[in-house]
Short mmCIF file of C-alpha atoms and ligand atoms in Angstrom, two decimals:
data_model
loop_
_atom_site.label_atom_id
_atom_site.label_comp_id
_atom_site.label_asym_id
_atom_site.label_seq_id
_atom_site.Cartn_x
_atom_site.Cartn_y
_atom_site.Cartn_z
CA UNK Q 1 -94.13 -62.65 -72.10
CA UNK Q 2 -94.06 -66.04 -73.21
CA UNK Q 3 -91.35 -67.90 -75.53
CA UNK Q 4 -92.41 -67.18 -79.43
CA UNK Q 5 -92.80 -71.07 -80.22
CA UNK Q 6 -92.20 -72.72 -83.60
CA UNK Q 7 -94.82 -75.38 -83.66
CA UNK Q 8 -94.95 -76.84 -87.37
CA UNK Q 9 -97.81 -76.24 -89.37
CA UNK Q 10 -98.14 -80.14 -89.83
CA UNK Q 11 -99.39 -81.93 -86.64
CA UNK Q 12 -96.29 -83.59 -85.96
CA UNK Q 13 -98.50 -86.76 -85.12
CA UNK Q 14 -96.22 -89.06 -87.17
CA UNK Q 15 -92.55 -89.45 -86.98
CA UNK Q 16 -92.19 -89.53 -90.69
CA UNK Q 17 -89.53 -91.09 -92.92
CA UNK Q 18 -87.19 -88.54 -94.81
CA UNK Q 19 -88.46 -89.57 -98.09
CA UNK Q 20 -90.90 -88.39 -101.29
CA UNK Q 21 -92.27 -90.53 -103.41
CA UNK Q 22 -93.29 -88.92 -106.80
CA UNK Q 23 -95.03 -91.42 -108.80
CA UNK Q 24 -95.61 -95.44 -108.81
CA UNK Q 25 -96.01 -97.85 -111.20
CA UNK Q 26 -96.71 -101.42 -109.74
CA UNK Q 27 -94.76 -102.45 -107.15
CA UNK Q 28 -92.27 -99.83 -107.48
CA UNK Q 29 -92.02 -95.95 -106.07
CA UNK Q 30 -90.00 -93.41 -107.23
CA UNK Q 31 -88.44 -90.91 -105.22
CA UNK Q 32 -88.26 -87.35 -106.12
CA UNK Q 33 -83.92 -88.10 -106.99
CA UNK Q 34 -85.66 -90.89 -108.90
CA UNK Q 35 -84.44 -93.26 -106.57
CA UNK Q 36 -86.60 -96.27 -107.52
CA UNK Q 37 -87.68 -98.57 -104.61
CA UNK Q 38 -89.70 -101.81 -104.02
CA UNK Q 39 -92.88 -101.36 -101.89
CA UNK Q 40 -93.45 -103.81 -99.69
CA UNK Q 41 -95.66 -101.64 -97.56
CA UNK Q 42 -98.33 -100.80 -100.40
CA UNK Q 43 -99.90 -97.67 -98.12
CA UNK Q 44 -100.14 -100.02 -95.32
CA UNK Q 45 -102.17 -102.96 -96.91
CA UNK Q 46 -104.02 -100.43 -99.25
CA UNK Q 47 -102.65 -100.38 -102.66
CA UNK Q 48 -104.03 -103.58 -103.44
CA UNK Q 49 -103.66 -103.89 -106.91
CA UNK Q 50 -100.52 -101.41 -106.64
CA UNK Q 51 -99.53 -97.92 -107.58
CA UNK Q 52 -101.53 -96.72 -111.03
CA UNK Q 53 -102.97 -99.68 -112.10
CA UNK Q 54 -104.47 -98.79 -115.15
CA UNK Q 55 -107.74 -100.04 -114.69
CA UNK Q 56 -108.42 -98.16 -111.36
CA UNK Q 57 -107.24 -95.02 -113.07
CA UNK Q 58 -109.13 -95.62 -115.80
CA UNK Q 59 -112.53 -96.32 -113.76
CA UNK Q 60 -111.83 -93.13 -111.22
CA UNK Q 61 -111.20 -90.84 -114.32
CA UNK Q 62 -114.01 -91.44 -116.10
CA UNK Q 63 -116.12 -91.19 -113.24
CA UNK Q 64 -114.43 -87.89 -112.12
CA UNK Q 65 -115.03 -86.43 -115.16
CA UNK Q 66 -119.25 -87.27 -114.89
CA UNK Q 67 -119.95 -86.99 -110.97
CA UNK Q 68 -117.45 -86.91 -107.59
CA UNK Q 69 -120.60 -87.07 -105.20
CA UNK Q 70 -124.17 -86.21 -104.66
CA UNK Q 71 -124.83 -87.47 -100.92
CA UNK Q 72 -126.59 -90.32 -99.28
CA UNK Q 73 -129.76 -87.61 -99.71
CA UNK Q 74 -129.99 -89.46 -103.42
CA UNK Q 75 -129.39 -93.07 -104.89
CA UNK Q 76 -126.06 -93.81 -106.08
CA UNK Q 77 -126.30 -96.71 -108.18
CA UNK Q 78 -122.39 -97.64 -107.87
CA UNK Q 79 -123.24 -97.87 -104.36
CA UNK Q 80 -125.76 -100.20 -104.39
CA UNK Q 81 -123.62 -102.57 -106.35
CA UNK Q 82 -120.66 -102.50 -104.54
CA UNK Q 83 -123.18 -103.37 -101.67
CA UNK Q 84 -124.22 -106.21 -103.85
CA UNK Q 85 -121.23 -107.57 -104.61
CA UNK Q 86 -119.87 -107.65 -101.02
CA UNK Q 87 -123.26 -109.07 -99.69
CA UNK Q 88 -122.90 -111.78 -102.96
CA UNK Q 89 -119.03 -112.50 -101.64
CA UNK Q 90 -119.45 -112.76 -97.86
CA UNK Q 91 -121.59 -114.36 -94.82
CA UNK Q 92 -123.24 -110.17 -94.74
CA UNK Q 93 -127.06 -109.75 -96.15
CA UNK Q 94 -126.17 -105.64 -95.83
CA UNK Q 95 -123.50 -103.19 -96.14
CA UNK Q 96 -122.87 -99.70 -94.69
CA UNK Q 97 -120.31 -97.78 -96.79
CA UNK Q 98 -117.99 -94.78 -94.50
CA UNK Q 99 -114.16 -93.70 -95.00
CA UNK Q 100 -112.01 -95.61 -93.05
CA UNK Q 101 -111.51 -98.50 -91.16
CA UNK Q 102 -111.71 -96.48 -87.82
CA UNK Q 103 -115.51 -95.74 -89.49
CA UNK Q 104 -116.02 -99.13 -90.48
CA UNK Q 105 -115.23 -100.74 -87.22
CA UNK Q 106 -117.11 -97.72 -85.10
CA UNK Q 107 -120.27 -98.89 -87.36
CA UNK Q 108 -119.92 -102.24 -86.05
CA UNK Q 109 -119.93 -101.28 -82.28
CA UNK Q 110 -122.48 -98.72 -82.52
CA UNK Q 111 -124.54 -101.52 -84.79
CA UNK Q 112 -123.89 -104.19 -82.01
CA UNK Q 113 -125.42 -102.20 -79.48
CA UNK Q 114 -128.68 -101.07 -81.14
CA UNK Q 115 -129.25 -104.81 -82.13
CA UNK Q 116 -129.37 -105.33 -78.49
CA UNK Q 117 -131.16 -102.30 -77.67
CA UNK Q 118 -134.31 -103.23 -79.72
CA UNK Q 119 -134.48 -106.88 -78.04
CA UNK Q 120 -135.42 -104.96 -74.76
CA UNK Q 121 -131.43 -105.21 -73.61
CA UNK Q 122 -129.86 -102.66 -72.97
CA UNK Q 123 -128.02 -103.91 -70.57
CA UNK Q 124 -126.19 -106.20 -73.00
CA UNK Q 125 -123.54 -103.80 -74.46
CA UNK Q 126 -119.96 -104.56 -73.55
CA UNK Q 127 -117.78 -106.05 -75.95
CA UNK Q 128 -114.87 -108.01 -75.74
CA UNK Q 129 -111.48 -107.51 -77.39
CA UNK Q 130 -108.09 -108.68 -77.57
CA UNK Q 131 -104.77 -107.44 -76.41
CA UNK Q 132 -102.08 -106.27 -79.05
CA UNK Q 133 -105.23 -105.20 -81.01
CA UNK Q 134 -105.75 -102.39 -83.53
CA UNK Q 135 -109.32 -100.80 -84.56
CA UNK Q 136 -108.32 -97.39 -85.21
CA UNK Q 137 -107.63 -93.60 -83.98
CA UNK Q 138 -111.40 -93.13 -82.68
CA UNK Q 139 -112.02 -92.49 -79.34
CA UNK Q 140 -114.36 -95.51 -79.42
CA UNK Q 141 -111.60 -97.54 -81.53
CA UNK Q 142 -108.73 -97.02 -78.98
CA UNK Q 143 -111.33 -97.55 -76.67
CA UNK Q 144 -111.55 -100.96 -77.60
CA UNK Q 145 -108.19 -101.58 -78.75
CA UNK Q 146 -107.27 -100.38 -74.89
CA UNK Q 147 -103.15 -100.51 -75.46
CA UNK Q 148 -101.44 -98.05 -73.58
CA UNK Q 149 -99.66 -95.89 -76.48
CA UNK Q 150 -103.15 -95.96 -77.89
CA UNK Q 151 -105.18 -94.49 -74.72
CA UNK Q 152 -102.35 -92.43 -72.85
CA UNK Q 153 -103.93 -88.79 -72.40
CA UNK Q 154 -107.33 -89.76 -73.84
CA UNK Q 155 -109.64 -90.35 -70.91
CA UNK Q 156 -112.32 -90.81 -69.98
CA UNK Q 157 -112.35 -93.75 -72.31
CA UNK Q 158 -115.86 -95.25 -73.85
CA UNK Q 159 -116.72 -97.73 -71.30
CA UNK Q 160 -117.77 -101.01 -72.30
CA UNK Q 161 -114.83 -103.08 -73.08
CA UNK Q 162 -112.94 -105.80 -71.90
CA UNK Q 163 -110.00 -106.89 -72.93
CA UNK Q 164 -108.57 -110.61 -73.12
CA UNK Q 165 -105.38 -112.12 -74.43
CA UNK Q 166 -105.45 -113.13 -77.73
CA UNK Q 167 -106.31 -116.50 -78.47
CA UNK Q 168 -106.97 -117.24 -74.44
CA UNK Q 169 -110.57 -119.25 -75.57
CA UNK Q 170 -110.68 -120.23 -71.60
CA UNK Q 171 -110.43 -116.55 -70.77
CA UNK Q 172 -112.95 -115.30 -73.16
CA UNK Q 173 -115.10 -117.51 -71.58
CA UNK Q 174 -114.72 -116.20 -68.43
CA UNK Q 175 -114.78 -112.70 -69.72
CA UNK Q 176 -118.57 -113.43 -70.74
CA UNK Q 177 -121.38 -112.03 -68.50
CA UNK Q 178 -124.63 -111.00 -68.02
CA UNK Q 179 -123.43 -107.38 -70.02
CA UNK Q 180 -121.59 -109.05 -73.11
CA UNK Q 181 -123.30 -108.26 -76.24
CA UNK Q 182 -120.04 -109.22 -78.52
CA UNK Q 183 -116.84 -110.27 -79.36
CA UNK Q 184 -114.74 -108.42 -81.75
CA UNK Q 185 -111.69 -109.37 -83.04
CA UNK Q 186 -108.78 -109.32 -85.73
CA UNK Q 187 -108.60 -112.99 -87.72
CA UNK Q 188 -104.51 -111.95 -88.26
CA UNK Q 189 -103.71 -109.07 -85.90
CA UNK Q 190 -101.92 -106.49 -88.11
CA UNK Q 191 -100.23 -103.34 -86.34
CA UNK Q 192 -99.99 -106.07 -83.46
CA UNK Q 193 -97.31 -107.96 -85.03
CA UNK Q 194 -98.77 -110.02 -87.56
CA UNK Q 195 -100.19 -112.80 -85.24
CA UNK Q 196 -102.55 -115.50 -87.08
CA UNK Q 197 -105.32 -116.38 -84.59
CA UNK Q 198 -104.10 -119.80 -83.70
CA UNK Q 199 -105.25 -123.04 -84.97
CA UNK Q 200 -109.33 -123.61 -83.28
CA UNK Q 201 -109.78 -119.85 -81.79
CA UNK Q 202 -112.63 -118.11 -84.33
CA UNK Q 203 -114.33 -121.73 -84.32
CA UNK Q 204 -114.26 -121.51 -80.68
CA UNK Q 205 -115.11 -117.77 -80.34
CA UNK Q 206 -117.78 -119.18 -83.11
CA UNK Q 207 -119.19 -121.68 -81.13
CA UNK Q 208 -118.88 -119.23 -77.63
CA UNK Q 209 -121.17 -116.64 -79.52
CA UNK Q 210 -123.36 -118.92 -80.78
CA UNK Q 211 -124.14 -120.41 -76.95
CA UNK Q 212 -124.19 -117.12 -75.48
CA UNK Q 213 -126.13 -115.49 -77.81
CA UNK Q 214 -123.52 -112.63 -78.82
CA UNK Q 215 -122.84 -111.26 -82.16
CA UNK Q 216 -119.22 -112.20 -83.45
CA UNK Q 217 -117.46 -109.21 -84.85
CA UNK Q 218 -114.24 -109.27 -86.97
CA UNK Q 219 -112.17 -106.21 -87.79
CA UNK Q 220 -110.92 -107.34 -91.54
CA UNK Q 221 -109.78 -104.23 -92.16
CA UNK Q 222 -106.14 -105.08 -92.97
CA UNK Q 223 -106.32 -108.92 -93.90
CA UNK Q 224 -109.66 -108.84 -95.73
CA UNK Q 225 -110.11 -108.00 -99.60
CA UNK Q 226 -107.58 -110.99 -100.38
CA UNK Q 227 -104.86 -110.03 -98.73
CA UNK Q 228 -104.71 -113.59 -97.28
CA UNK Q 229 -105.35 -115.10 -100.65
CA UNK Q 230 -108.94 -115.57 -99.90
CA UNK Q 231 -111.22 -112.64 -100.26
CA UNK Q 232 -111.87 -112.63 -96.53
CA UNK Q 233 -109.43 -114.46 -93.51
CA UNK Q 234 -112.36 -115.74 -92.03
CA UNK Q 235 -113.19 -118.04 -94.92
CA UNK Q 236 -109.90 -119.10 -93.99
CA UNK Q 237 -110.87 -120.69 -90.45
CA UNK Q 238 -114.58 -121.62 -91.33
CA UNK Q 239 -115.89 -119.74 -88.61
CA UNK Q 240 -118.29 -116.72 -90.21
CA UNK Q 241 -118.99 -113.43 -88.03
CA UNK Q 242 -122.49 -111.34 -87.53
CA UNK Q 243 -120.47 -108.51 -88.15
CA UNK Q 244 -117.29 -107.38 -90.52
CA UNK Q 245 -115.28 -104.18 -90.76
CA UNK Q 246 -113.36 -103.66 -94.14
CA UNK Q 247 -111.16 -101.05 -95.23
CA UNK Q 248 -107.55 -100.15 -96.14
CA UNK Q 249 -107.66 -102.24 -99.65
CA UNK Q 250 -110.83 -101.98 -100.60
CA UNK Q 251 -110.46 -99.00 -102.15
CA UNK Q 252 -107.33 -99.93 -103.75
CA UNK Q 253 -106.01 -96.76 -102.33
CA UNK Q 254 -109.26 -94.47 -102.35
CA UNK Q 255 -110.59 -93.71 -98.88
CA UNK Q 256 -113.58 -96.28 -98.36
CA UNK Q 257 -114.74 -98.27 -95.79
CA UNK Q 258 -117.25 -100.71 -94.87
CA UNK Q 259 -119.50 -102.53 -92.45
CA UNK Q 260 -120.92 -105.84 -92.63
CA UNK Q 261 -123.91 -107.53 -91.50
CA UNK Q 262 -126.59 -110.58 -91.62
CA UNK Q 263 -130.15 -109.32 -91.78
CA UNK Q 264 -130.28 -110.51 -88.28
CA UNK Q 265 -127.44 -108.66 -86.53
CA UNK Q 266 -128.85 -105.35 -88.39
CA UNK Q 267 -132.17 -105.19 -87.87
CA UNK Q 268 -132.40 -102.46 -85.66
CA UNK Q 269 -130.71 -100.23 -88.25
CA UNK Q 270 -133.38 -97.99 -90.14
CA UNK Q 271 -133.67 -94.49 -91.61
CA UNK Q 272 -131.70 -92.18 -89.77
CA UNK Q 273 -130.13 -94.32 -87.16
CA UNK Q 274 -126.44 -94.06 -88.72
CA UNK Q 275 -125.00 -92.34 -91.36
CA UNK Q 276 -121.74 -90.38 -93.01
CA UNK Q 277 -122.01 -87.41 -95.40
CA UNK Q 278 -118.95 -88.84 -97.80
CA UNK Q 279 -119.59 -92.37 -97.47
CA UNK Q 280 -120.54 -94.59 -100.53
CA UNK Q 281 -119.82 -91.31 -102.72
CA UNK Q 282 -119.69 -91.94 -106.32
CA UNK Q 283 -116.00 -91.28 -106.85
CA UNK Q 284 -115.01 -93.82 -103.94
CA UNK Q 285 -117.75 -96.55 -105.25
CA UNK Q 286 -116.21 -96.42 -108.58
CA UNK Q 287 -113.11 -97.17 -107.20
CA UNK Q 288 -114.08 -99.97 -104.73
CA UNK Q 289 -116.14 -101.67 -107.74
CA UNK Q 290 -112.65 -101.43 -109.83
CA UNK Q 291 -111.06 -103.12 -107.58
CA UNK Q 292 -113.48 -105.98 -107.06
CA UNK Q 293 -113.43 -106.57 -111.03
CA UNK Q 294 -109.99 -107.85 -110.32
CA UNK Q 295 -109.65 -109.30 -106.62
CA UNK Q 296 -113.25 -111.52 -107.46
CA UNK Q 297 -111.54 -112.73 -110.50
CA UNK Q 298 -111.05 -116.39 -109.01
CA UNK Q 299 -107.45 -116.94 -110.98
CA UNK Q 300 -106.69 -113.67 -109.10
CA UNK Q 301 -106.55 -115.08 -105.73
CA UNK Q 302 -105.30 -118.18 -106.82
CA UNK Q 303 -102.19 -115.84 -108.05
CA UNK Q 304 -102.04 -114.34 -104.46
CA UNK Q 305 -101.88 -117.89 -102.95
CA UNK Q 306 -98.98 -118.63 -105.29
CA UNK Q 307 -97.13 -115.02 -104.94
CA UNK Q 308 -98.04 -115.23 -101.33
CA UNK Q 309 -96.49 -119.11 -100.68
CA UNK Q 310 -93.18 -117.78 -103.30
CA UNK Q 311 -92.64 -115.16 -100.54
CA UNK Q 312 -93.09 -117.65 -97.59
CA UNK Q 313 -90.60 -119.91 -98.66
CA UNK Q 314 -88.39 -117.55 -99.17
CA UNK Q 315 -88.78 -116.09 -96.10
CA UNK Q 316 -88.55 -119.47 -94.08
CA UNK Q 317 -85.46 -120.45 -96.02
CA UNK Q 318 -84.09 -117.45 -94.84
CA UNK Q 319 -85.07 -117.79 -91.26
CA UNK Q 320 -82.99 -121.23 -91.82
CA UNK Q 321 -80.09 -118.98 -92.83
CA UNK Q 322 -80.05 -116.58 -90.61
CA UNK Q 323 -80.99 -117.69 -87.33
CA UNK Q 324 -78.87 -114.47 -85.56
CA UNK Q 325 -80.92 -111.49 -87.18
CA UNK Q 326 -84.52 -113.36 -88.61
CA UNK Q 327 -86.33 -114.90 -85.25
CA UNK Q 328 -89.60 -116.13 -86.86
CA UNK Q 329 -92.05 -115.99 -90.26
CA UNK Q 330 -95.11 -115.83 -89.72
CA UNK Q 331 -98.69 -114.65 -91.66
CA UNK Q 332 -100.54 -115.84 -94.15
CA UNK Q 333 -100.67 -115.23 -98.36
CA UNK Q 334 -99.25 -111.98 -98.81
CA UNK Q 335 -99.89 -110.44 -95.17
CA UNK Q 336 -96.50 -112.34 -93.62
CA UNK Q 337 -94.24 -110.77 -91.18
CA UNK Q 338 -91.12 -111.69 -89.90
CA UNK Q 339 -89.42 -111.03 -86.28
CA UNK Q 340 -85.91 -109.39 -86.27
CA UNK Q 341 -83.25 -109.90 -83.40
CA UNK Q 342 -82.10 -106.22 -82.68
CA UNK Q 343 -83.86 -103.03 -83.54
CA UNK Q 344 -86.45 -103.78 -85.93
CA UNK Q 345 -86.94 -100.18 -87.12
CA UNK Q 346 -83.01 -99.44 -88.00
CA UNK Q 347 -83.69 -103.03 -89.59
CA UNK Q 348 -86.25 -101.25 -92.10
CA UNK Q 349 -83.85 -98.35 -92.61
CA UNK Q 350 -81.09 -100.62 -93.67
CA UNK Q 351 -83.72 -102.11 -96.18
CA UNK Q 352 -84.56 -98.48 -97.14
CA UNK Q 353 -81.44 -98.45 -98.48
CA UNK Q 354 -80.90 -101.18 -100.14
CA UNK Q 355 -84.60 -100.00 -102.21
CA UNK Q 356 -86.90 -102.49 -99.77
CA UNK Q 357 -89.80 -100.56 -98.24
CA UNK Q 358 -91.57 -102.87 -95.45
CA UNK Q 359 -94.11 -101.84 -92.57
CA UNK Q 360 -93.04 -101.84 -88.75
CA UNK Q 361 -95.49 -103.50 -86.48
CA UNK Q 362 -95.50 -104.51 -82.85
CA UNK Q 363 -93.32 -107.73 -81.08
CA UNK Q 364 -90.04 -106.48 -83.59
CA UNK Q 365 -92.16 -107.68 -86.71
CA UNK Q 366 -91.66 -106.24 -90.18
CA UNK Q 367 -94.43 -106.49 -92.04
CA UNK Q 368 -94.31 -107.33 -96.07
CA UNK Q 369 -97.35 -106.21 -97.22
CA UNK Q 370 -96.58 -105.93 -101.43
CA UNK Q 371 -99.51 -104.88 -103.68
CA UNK Q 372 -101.32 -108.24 -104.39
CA UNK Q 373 -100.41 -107.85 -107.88
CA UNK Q 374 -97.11 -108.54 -107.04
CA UNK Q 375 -94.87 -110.41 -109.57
CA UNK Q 376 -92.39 -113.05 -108.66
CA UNK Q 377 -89.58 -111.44 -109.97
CA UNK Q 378 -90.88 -108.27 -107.49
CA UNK Q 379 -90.48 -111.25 -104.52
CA UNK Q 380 -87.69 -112.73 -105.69
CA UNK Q 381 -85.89 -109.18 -105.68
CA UNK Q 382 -87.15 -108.34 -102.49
CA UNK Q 383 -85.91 -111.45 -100.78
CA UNK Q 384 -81.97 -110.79 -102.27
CA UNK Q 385 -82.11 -107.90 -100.80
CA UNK Q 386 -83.54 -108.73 -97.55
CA UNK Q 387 -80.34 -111.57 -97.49
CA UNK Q 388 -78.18 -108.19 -98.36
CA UNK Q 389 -79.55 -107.01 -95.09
CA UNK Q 390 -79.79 -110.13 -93.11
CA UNK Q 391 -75.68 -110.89 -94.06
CA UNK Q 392 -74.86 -107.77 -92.15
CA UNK Q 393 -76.21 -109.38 -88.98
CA UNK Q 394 -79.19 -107.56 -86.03
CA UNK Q 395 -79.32 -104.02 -86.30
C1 PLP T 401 -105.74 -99.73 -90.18
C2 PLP T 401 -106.69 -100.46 -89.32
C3 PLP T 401 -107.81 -99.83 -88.76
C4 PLP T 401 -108.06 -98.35 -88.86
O1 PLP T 401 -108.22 -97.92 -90.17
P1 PLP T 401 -108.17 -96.34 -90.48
O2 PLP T 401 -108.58 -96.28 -91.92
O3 PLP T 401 -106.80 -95.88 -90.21
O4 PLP T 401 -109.16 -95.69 -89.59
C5 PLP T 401 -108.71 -100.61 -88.04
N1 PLP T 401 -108.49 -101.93 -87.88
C6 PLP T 401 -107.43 -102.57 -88.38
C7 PLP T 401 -107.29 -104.03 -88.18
C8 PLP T 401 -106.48 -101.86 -89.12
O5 PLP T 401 -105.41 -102.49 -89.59
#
């Protein structure tokens, strides 16, 4: 007879943090001792305009009390304007709406290859990708993301990938072949380590596409929706994509995600071809739609800019101070991370405690992700207690 074995009833996928949050407000999450903490993490890039912000509650209320969702079988007119909107903010003539950012970027591949497909080229269908990348928990997304945390115990992978370091132009270049139908790629690499593509690289992967025929693809999903203090990062290096994945703060916290495309890179996509029961339901498209009210406010992200540059210098001064425990700053508006000397993830408990909640990323970065909305006494609070923790030296 075998062992009776206590498995828990929760996937133990996650190594989870001993902590409850009961409500937010803002910035700010209390715990369920109503211990009160700062949230730099803001669900990962999600809670874009922060925890309870009365005018998404307002907007997913009132819709929850007419209609949750009907299926794609029907119209949904909140739908079609969040489409609009996006379409009227970006490079993209068409949107597909799905759940994640996994969904989102899967859309993109699976859209990449049917353009291709209907020119009579089939044969055109691998894409390339960067190392230190992150696309999601699909087999297609770790697929292309290829690290080896990701992939370990998954095979057989999706074939038709290949993987480059990040901003290498010379080796994307010789990464392109008769097969290449794409490039897809993070503007600011996020669960990588917060790494900015450097100065030249989408204007180069840009002007590589363009010669070679490819569609350019960029995974937005954490730095777009003005996390960067412009609505999209790529506005940010003047080099437009074919393609865009959004996600995480579109929503504002509501699952929701979204694929991006000119007229041109879609126009294989018809009736049938792709679809997702839940996506573009009327409960998520009234909160994406919220959230745009605010983030295409132009003041709001001039505010980001300003909240985002606070934070920065802060940051940088104390990178000055602190040479032993803070290594580097680096990111841009209010997507920054900073390298720690030492264990980076006892680093974030020893913030924990001092009431500073900040995201762990690859290359010992800590990511400081606040709510956009974030006020500059929220920053200024968050960098006195990041000098608390710095003072006490590497963890
Ligand atoms: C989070 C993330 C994803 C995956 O999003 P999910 O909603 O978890 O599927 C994809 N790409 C990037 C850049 C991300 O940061």
């Amino acid at each position: 007879m075998s062992e009776p074995t206590t498995f828990p009833p929760l996937l133990p996928v996650y190594q989870r943090i001993d902590l409850c949050f009961e409500r937010g407000a803002g910035c700010w999450l209390w715990d369920r001792e109503g211990r009160k903490y700062l949230d730099f993490t803001a669900g990962i890039a999600v809670c874009s305009l922060g925890h309870a912000h009365p005018h998404l509650v307002s907007a997913l209320v009132a819709q929850a009390e007419k209609l949750w969702h009907v299926s794609n079988l029907f119209r949904i007119p909140a739908l079609e304007r969040l489409a609009e909107r996006l379409v009227a903010a970006s490079f993209a003539d068409t949107v597909f709406v799905c759940n994640s950012g996994a969904e989102a970027v899967e859309a993109c591949i699976k859209l990449v290859r049917r353009h291709f497909w209907a020119r009579g080229q089939p044969q055109r269908h691998r894409i390339i990708t960067f190392e230190g990348s992150f696309h999601g928990r699909t087999l297609a997304t770790i697929s292309a993301a290829g690290g080896k945390r990701l992939v370990e115990g998954f095979a057989p992978l999706l074939d038709g990938f290949d993987r480059v370091p990040f901003g290498d132009l010379a080796q994307v270049e010789a990464a392109i072949g008769p097969h290449t139908a794409a490039i897809l790629v993070e503007p600011v690499q996020g669960e990588g380590g917060v790494r900015v593509a450097p100065e030249g690289f989408l204007q180069g992967l840009r002007a590589l596409c363009d010669r070679h025929g490819l569609l350019l693809v960029y995974d937005e999903v954490q730095c777009g929706m003005g996390r960067t203090g412009r609505l999209f990062a790529y506005e940010l290096f003047d080099a437009p994509p074919d393609v865009m994945a959004l996600a995480k703060g579109l929503g504002g916290g509501f699952p929701i995600g979204a694929c991006l495309a000119t007229a041109d890179a879609a126009a294989a996509m018809g009736p049938g071809v792709h679809g997702s029961t839940f996506g573009g339901n009327p409960l998520a498209c009234a909160a994406a739609n919220a959230v745009l009210d605010l983030v295409l406010e132009p003041a709001f992200l001039e505010r980001v800019r300003a909240r985002g540059a606070r934070l920065k210098e802060g940051l940088d001064g104390l990178a000055e101070r602190y040479p032993a425990v803070l290594a580097e700053v680096r990111g841009l508006g209010l997507m920054l991370g900073i390298k720690v000397h030492g264990d980076h993830q006892r680093f974030a408990a020893r913030l924990r405690e001092k009431g500073l909640l900040v995201v762990p990323a690859a290359e010992q970065v800590l990511r400081l992700l606040p709510p956009l909305v974030v006020e500059d006494e929220d920053i200024d609070l968050a960098l006195e207690r990041l000098e608390a923790a710095l003072r006490e030296g590497p963890a």
